[in-house]
mmCIF file of C-alpha atoms and ligand atoms in Angstrom:
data_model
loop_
_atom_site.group_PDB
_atom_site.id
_atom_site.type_symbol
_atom_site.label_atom_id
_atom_site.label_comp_id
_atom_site.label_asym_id
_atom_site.label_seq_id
_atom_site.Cartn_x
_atom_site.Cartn_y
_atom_site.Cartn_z
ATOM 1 C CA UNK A 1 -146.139 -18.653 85.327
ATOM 2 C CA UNK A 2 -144.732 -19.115 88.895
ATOM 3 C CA UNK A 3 -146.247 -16.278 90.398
ATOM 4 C CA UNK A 4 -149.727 -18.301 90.799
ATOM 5 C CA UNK A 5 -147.830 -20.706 93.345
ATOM 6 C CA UNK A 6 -147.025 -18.203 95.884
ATOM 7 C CA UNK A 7 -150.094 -17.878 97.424
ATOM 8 C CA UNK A 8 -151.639 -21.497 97.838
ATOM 9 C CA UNK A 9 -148.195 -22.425 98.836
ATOM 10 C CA UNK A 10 -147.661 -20.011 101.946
ATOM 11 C CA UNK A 11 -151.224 -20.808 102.822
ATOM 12 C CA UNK A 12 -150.672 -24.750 102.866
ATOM 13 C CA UNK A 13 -147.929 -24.061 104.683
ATOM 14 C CA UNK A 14 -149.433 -22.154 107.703
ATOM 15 C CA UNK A 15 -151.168 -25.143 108.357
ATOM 16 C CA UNK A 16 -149.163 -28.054 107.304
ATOM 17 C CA UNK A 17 -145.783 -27.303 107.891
ATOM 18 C CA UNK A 18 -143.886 -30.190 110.405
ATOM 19 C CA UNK A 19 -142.726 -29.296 113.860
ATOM 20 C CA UNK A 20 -138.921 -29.670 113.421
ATOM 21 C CA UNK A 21 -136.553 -28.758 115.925
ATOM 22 C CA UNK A 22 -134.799 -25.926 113.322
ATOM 23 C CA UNK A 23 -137.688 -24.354 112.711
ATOM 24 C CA UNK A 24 -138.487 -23.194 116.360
ATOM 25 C CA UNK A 25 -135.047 -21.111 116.297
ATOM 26 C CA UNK A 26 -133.982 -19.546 113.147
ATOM 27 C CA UNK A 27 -130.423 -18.750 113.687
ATOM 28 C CA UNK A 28 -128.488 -18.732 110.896
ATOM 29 C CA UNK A 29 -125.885 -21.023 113.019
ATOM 30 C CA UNK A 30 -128.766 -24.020 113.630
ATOM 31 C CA UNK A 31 -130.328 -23.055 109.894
ATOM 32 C CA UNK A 32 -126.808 -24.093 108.302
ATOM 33 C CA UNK A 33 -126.210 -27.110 110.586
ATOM 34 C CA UNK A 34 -129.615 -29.058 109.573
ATOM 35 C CA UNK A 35 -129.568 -27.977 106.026
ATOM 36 C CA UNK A 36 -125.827 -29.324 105.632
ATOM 37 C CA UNK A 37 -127.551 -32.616 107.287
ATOM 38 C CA UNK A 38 -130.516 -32.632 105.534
ATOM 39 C CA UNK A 39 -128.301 -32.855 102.418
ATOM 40 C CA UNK A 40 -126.848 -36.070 103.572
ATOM 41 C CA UNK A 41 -130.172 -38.406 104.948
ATOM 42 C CA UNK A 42 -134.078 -37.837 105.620
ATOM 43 C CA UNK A 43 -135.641 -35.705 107.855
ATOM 44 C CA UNK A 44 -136.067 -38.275 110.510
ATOM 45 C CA UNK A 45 -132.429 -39.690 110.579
ATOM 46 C CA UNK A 46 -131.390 -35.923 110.915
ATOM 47 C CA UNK A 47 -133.391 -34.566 114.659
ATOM 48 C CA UNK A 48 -131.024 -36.385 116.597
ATOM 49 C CA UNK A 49 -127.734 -35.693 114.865
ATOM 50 C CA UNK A 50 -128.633 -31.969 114.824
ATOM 51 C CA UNK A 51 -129.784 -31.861 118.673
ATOM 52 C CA UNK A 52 -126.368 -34.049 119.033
ATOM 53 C CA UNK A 53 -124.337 -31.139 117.469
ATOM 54 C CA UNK A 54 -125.588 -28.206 117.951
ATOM 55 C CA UNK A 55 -126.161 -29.702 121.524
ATOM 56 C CA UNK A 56 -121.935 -30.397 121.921
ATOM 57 C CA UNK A 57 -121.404 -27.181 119.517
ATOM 58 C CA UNK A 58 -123.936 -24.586 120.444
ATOM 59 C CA UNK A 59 -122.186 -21.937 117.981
ATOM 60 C CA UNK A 60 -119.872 -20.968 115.431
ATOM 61 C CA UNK A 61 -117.143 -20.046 118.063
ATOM 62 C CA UNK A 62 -117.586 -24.079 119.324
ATOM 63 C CA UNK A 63 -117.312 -25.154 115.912
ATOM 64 C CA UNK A 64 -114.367 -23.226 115.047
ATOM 65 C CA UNK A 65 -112.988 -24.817 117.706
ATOM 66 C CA UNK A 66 -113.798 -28.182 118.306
ATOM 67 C CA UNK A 67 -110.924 -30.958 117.413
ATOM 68 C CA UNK A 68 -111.295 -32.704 114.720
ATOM 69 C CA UNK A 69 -112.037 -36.433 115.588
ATOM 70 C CA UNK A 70 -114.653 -34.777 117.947
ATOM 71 C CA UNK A 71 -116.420 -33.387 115.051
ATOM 72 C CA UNK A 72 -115.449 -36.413 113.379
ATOM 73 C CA UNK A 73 -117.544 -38.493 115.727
ATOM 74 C CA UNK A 74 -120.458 -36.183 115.636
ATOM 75 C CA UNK A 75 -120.606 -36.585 112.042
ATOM 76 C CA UNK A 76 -119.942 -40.607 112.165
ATOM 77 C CA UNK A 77 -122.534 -42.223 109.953
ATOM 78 C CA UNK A 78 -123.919 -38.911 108.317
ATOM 79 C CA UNK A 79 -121.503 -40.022 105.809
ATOM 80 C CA UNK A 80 -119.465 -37.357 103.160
ATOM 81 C CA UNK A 81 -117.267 -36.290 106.066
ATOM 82 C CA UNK A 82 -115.547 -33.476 103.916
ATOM 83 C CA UNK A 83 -119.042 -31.312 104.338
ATOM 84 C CA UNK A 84 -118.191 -31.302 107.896
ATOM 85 C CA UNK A 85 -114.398 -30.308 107.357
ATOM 86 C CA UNK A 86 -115.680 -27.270 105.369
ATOM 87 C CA UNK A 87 -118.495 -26.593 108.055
ATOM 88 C CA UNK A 88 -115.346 -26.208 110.171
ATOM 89 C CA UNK A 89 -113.102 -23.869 107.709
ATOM 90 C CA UNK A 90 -116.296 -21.578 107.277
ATOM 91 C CA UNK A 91 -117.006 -21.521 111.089
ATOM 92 C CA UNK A 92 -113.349 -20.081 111.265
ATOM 93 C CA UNK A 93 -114.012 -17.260 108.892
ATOM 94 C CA UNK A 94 -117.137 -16.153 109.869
ATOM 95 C CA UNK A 95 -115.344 -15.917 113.579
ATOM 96 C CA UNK A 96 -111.856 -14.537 112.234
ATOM 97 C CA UNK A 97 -113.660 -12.268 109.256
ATOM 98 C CA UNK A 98 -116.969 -11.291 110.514
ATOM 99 C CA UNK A 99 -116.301 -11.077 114.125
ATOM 100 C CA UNK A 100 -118.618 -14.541 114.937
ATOM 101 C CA UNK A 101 -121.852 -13.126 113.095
ATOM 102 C CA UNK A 102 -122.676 -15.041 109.989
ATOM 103 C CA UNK A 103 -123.025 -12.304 107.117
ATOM 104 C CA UNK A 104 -126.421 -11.620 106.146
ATOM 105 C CA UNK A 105 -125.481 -11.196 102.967
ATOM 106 C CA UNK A 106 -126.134 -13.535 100.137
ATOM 107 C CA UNK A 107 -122.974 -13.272 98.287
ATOM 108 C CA UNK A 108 -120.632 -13.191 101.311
ATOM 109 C CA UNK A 109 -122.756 -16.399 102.587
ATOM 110 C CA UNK A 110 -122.060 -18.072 98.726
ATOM 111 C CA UNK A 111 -118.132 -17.269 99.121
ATOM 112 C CA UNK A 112 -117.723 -19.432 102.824
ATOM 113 C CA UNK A 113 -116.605 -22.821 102.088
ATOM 114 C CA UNK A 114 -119.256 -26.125 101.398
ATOM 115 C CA UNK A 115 -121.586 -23.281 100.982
ATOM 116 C CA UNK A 116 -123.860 -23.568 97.657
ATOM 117 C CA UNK A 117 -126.372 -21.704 95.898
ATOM 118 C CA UNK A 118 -128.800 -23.995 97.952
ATOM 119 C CA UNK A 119 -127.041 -23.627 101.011
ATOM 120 C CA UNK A 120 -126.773 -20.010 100.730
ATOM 121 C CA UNK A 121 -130.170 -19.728 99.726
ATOM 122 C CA UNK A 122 -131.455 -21.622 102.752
ATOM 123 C CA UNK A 123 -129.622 -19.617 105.437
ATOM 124 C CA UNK A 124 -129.891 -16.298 103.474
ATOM 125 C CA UNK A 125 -133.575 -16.659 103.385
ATOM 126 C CA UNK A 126 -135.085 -18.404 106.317
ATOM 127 C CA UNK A 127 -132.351 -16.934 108.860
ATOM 128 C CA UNK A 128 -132.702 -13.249 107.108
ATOM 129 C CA UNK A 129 -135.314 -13.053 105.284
ATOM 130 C CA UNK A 130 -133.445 -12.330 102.478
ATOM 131 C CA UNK A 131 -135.507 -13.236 98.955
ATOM 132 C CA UNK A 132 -133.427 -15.761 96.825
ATOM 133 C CA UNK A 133 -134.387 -19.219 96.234
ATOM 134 C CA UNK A 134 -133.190 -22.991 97.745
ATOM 135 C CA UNK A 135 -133.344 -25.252 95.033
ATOM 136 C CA UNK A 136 -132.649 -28.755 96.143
ATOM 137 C CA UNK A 137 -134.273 -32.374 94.721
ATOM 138 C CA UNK A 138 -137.536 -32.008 96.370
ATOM 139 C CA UNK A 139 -137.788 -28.339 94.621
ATOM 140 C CA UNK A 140 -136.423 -30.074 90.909
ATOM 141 C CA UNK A 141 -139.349 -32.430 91.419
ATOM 142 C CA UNK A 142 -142.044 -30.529 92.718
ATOM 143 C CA UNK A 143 -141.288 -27.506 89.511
ATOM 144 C CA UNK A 144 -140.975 -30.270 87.096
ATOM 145 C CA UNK A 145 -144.051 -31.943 87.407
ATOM 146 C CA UNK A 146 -146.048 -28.172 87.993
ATOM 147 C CA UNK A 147 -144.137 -27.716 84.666
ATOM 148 C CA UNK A 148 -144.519 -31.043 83.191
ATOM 149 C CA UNK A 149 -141.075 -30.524 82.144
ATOM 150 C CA UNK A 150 -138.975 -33.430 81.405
ATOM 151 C CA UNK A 151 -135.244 -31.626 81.131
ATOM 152 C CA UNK A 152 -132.347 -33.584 82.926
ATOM 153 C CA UNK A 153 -132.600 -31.733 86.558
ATOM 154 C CA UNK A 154 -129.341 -32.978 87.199
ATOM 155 C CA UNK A 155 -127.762 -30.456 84.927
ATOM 156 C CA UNK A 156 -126.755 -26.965 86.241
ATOM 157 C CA UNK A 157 -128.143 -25.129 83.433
ATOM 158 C CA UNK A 158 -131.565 -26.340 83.986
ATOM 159 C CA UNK A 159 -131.030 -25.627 88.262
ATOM 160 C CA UNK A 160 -130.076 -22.371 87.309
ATOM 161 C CA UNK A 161 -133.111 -21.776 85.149
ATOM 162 C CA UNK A 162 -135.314 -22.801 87.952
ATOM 163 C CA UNK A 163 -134.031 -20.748 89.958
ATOM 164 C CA UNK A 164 -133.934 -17.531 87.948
ATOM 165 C CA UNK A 165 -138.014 -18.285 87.545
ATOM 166 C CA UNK A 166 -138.227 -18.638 91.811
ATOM 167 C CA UNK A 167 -136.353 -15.511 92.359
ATOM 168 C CA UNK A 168 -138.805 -13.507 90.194
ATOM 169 C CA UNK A 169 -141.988 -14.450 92.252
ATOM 170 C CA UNK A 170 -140.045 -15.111 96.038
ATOM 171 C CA UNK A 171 -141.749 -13.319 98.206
ATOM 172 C CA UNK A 172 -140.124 -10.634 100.052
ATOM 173 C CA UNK A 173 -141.677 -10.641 103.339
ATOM 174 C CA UNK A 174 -142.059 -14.558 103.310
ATOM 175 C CA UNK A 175 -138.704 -15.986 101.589
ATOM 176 C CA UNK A 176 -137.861 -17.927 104.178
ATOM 177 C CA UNK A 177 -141.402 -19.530 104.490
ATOM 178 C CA UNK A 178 -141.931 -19.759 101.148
ATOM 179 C CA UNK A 179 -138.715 -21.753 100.426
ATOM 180 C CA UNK A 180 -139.552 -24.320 102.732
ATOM 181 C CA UNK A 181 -142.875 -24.469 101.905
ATOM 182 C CA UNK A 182 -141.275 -25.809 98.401
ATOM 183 C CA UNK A 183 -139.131 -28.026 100.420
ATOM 184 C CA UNK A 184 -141.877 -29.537 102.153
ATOM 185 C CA UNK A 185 -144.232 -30.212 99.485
ATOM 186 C CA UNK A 186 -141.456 -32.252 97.844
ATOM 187 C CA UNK A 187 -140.619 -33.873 101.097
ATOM 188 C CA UNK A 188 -144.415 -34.830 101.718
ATOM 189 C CA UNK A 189 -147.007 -34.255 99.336
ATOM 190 C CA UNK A 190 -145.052 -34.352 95.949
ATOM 191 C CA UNK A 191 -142.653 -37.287 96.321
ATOM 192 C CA UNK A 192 -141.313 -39.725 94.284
ATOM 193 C CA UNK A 193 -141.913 -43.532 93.698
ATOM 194 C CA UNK A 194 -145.550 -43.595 92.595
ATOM 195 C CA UNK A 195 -146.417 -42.262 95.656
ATOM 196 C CA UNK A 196 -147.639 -38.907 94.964
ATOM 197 C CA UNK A 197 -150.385 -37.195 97.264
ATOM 198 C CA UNK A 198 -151.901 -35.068 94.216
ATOM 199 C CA UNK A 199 -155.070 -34.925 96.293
ATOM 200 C CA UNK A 200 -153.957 -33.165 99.195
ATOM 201 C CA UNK A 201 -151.388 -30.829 96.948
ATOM 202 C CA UNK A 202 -151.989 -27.083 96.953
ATOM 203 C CA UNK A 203 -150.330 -26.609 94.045
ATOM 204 C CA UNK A 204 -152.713 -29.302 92.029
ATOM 205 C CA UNK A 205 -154.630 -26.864 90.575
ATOM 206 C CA UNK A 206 -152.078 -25.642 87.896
ATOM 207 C CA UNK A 207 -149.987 -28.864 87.674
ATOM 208 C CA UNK A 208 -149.146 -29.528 83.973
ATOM 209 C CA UNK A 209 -148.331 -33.194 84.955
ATOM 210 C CA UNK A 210 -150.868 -34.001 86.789
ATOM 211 C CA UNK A 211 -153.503 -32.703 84.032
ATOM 212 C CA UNK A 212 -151.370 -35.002 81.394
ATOM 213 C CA UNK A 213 -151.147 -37.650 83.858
ATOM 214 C CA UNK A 214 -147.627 -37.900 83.761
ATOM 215 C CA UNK A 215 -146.593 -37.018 87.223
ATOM 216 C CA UNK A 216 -144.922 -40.833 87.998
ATOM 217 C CA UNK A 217 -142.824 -40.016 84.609
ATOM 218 C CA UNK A 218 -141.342 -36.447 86.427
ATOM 219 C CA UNK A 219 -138.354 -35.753 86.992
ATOM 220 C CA UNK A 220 -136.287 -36.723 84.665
ATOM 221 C CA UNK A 221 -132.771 -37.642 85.519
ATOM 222 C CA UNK A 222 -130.667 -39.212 83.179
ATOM 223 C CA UNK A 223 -128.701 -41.891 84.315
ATOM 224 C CA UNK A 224 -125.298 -41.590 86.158
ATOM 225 C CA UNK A 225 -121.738 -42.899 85.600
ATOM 226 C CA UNK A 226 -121.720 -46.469 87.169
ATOM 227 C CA UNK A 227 -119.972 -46.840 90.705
ATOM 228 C CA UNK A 228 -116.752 -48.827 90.265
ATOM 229 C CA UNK A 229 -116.776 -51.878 92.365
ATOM 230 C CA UNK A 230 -113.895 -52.502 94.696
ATOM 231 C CA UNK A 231 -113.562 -56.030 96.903
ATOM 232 C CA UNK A 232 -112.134 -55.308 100.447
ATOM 233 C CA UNK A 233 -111.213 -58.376 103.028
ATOM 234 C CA UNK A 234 -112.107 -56.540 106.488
ATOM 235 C CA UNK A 235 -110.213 -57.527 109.858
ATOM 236 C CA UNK A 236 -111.752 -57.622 113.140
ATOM 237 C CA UNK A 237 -108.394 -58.930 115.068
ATOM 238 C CA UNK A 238 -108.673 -59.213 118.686
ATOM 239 C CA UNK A 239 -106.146 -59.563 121.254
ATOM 240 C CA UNK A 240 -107.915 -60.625 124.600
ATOM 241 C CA UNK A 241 -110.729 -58.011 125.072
ATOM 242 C CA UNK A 242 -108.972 -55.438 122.825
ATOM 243 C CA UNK A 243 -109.523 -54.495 119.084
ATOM 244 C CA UNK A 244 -107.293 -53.504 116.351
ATOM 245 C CA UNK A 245 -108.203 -50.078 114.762
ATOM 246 C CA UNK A 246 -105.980 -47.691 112.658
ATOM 247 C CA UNK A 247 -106.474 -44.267 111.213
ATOM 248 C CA UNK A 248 -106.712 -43.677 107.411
ATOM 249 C CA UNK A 249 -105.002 -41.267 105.406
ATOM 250 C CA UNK A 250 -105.653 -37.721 105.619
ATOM 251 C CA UNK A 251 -106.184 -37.589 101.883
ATOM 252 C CA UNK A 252 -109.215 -39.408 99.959
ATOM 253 C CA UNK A 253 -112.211 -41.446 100.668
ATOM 254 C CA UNK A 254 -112.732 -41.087 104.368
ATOM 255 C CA UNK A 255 -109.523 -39.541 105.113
ATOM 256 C CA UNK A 256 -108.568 -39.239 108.462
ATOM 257 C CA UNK A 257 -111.438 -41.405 110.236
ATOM 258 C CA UNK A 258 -110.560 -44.697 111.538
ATOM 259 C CA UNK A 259 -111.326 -47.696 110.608
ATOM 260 C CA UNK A 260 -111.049 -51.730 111.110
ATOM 261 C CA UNK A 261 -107.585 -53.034 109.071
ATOM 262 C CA UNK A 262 -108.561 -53.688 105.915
ATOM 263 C CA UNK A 263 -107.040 -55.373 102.915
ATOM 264 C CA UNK A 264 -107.295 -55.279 99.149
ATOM 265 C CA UNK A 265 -109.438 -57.855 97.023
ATOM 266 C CA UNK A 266 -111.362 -60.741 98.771
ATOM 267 C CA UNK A 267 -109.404 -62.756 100.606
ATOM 268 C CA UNK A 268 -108.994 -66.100 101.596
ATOM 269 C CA UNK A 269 -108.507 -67.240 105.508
ATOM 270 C CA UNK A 270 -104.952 -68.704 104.500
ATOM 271 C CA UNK A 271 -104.347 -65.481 102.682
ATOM 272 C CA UNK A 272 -105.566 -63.619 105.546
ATOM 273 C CA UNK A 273 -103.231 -65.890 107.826
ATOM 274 C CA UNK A 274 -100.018 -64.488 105.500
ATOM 275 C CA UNK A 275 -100.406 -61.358 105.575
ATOM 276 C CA UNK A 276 -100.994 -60.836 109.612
ATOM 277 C CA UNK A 277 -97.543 -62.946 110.453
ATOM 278 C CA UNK A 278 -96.372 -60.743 107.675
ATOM 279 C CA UNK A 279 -97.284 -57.779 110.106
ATOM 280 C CA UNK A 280 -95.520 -59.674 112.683
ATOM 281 C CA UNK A 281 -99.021 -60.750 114.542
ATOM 282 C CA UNK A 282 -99.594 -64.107 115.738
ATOM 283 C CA UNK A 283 -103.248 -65.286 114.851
ATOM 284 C CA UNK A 284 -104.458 -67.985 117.006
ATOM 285 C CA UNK A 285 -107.867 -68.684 115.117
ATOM 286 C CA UNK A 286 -109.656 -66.959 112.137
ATOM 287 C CA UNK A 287 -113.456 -67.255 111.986
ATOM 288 C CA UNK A 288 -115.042 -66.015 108.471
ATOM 289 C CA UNK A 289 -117.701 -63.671 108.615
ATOM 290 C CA UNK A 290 -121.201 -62.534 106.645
ATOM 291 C CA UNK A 291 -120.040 -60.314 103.263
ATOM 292 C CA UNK A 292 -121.064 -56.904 103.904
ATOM 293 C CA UNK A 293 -121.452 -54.319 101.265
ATOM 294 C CA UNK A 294 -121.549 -50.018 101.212
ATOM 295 C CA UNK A 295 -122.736 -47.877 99.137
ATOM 296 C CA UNK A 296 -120.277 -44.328 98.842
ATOM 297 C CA UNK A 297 -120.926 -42.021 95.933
ATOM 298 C CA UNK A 298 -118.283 -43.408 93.369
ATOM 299 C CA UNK A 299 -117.732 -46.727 94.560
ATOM 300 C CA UNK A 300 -119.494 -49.850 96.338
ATOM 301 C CA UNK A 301 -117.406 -51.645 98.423
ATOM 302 C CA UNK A 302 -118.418 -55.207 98.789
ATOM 303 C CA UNK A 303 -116.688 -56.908 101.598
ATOM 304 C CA UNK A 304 -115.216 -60.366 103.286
ATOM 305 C CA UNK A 305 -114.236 -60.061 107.123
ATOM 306 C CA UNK A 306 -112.771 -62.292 109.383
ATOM 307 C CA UNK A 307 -112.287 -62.007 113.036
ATOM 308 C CA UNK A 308 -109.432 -63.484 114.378
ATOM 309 C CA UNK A 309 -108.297 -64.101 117.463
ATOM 310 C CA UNK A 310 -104.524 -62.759 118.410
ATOM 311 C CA UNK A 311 -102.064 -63.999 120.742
ATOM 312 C CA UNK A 312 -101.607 -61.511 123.776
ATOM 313 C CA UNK A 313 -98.274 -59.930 122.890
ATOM 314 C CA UNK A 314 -97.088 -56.456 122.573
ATOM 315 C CA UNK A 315 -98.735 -55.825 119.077
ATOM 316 C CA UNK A 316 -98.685 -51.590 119.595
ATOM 317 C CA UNK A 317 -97.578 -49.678 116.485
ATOM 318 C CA UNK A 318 -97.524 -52.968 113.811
ATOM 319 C CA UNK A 319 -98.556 -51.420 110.334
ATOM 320 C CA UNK A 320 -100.487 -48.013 112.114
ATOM 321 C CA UNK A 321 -102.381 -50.644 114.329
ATOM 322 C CA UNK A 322 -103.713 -49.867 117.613
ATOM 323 C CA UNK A 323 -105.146 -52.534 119.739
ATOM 324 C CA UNK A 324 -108.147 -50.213 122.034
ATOM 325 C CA UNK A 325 -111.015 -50.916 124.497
ATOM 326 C CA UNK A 326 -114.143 -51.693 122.292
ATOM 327 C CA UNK A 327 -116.786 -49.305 123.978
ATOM 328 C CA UNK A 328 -113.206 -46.749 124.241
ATOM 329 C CA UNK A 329 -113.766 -46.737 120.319
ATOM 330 C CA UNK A 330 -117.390 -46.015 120.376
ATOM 331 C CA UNK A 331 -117.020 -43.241 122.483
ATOM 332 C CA UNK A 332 -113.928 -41.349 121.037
ATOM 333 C CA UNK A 333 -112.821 -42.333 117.400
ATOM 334 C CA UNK A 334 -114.506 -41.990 114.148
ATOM 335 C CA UNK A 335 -115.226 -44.793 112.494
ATOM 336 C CA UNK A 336 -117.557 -44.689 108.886
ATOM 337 C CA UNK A 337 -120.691 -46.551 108.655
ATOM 338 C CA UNK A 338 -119.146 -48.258 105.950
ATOM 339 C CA UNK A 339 -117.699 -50.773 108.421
ATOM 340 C CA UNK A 340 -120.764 -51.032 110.913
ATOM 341 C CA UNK A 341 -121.712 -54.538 109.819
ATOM 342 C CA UNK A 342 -118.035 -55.742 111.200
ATOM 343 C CA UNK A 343 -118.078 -53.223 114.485
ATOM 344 C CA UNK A 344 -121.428 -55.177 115.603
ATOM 345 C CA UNK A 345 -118.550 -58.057 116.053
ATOM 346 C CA UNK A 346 -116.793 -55.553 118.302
ATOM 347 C CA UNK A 347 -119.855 -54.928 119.931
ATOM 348 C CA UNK A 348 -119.932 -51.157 119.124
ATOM 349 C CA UNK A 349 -122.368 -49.337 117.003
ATOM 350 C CA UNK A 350 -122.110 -46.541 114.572
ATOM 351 C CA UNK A 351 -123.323 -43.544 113.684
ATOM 352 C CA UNK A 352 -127.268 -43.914 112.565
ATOM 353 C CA UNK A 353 -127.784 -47.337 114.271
ATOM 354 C CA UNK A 354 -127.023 -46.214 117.869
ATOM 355 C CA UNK A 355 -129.857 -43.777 117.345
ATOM 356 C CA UNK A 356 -131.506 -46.279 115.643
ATOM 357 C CA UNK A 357 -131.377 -48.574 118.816
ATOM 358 C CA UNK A 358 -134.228 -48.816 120.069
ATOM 359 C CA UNK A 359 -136.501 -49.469 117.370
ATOM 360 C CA UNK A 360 -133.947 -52.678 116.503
ATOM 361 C CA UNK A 361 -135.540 -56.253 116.757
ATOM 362 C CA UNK A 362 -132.167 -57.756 117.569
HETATM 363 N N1 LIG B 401 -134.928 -30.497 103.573
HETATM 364 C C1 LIG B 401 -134.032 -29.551 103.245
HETATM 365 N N2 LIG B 401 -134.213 -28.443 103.963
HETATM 366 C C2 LIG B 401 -135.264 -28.671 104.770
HETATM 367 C C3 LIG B 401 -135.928 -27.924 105.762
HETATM 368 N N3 LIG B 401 -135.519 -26.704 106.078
HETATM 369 N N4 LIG B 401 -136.953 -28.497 106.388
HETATM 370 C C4 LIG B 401 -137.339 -29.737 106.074
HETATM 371 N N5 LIG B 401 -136.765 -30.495 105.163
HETATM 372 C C5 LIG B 401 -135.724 -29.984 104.518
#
């Protein structure tokens, strides 16, 4: 039933395929580095976090190298920071294993760590040509509505069956082409929120849901577990020009980045006031300021912060505390997005919104 796609879709895609910065050089290196990315945000949040990287880490050697709170800080605001640990363990075996030359071999590709059936997919075809699907969200939508199917795409066994369909019609001389040609039709054509360009889709022709007029209805997901909800009182404590920051634990949410002190449940300013001489600080003044609230995965964090101003003592060490230069902290350490809204106190930005900069109206 598939096989009819193949053609209109490599067609459309010799003339509408995007200019993007990892298509002009395939290398399997660059091909990993955006799709890892473009698993985490859009296609335009990605171009200058993958010129950023693979500008500081031009290969797998770099990667296998580089520090980790520098690859920390090229991955601050891309969010799920453990893809980028694993980008780093699989950069080391594909330099200590296979002598620095990614394998082009599906299978051995599958077995490196943070790499996926997607993943491998992706890098197996469009850096080698090699004919096995990439089956991401944009692909789940774009089959189910040609399909008009409405099973749950966020199960595995219905991935797998989509998959097993592609792989029998992937063209051999075109995989990599014809993978992204998927991609893209999902990404611009067939895309979600009642906003479906069925009048400019190649595939139109043989769409099931379009013909039922049921494309808005496609795909189906059913619903997910709810996010837990967790109140945190965030701390922007200065002392003179300084700020406090401390590093997290290398285990869990965020492990290892750093972030603003931070305290359990939502806080009063007396409360707040406790617990800092309980650290052995001396607060001079405690301003509150706006609640600020992010969005991870499992849980939503929904914040209070104060800034408060510190005597000018030797604080070093208190509680993992480090009292740094402001713009020292945007240059060199980590810190999640999650606390952005309270860094903008510090005056640093993070992550998306220094690339982000100039199109702000502040
Ligand atoms: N999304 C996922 N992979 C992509 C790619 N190679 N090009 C554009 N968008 C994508």
């Amino acid at each position: 039933m598939l096989e009819q796609i193949v053609k209109p879709l490599l067609s459309w895609y010799d003339g509408h395929a995007r200019v993007l910065p990892w298509r002009e050089d395939t290398s399997p290196y660059r091909v990993w580095v955006s799709e890892i990315m473009l698993q985490q945000t859009r296609v335009e949040a990605v171009k200058p976090y993958f010129e950023r990287f693979v500008g500081a880490l031009p290969d797998v050697q770099a990667l296998a190298a580089c520090p980790e709170d520098d690859l920390l800080k090229l991955w601050e605001g891309l969010g799920y920071y453990n893809r980028v640990r694993n980008m780093q363990k699989a950069a080391r075996t594909v330099v200590e294993t296979y002598g620095g030359e990614f394998p082009a071999d599906y299978g051995k590709l599958l077995a490196l760590p943070g790499i996926g059936h997607y993943t491998a997919g992706a890098i197996g075809s469009i850096a080698f040509g090699i004919p096995m699907p990439a089956v991401d969200g944009n692909v789940l939508r774009v089959l189910s509505r040609f399909q008009a199917s409405y099973e749950d795409i966020l199960k595995q066994s219905v991935k797998n069956k989509f998959e097993q369909e592609l792989q029998k019609v992937i063209p051999a001389e075109r995989a990599g082409n014809f993978n992204q040609a998927l991609i893209e039709i999902g990404a611009i054509v067939c895309v979600p929120n009642g906003r479906a360009k069925c009048g400019e889709c190649p595939l139109a022709f043989g769409c099931r849901a379009k013909e039922l007029g049921i494309v808005d209805e496609l795909p189906r997901k059913k619903a997910k577990k709810e996010r837990r909800v967790e109140e945190r009182t965030v701390l922007v404590l200065r002392e003179g020009s300084r700020v406090a920051i401390r590093k997290r634990p290398g285990k869990g949410l965020l492990a290892g980045l750093y972030e603003l002190p931070n305290l359990e449940g939502a806080l009063s300013d007396g409360e707040v006031l406790a617990r800092l001489k309980d650290w052995g600080l001396s607060p001079l003044r405690i301003l509150p300021l706006a609640p600020a609230k992010h969005i991870f995965s499992h849980v939503e964090w929904r914040m209070t912060g104060y800034a408060v101003s510190l005597e000018e003592t030797e604080h070093m060490d208190r509680e993992g505390l480090f009292f740094i230069d402001a713009k020292e902290t945007e240059e060199k350490y980590p810190i999640p997005a999650a606390f952005a809204a309270y860094a903008r106190y510090m005056d640093i930005m993070l992550g998306q919104e220094k690339y982000e900069e100039g199109k702000r109206d502040v």
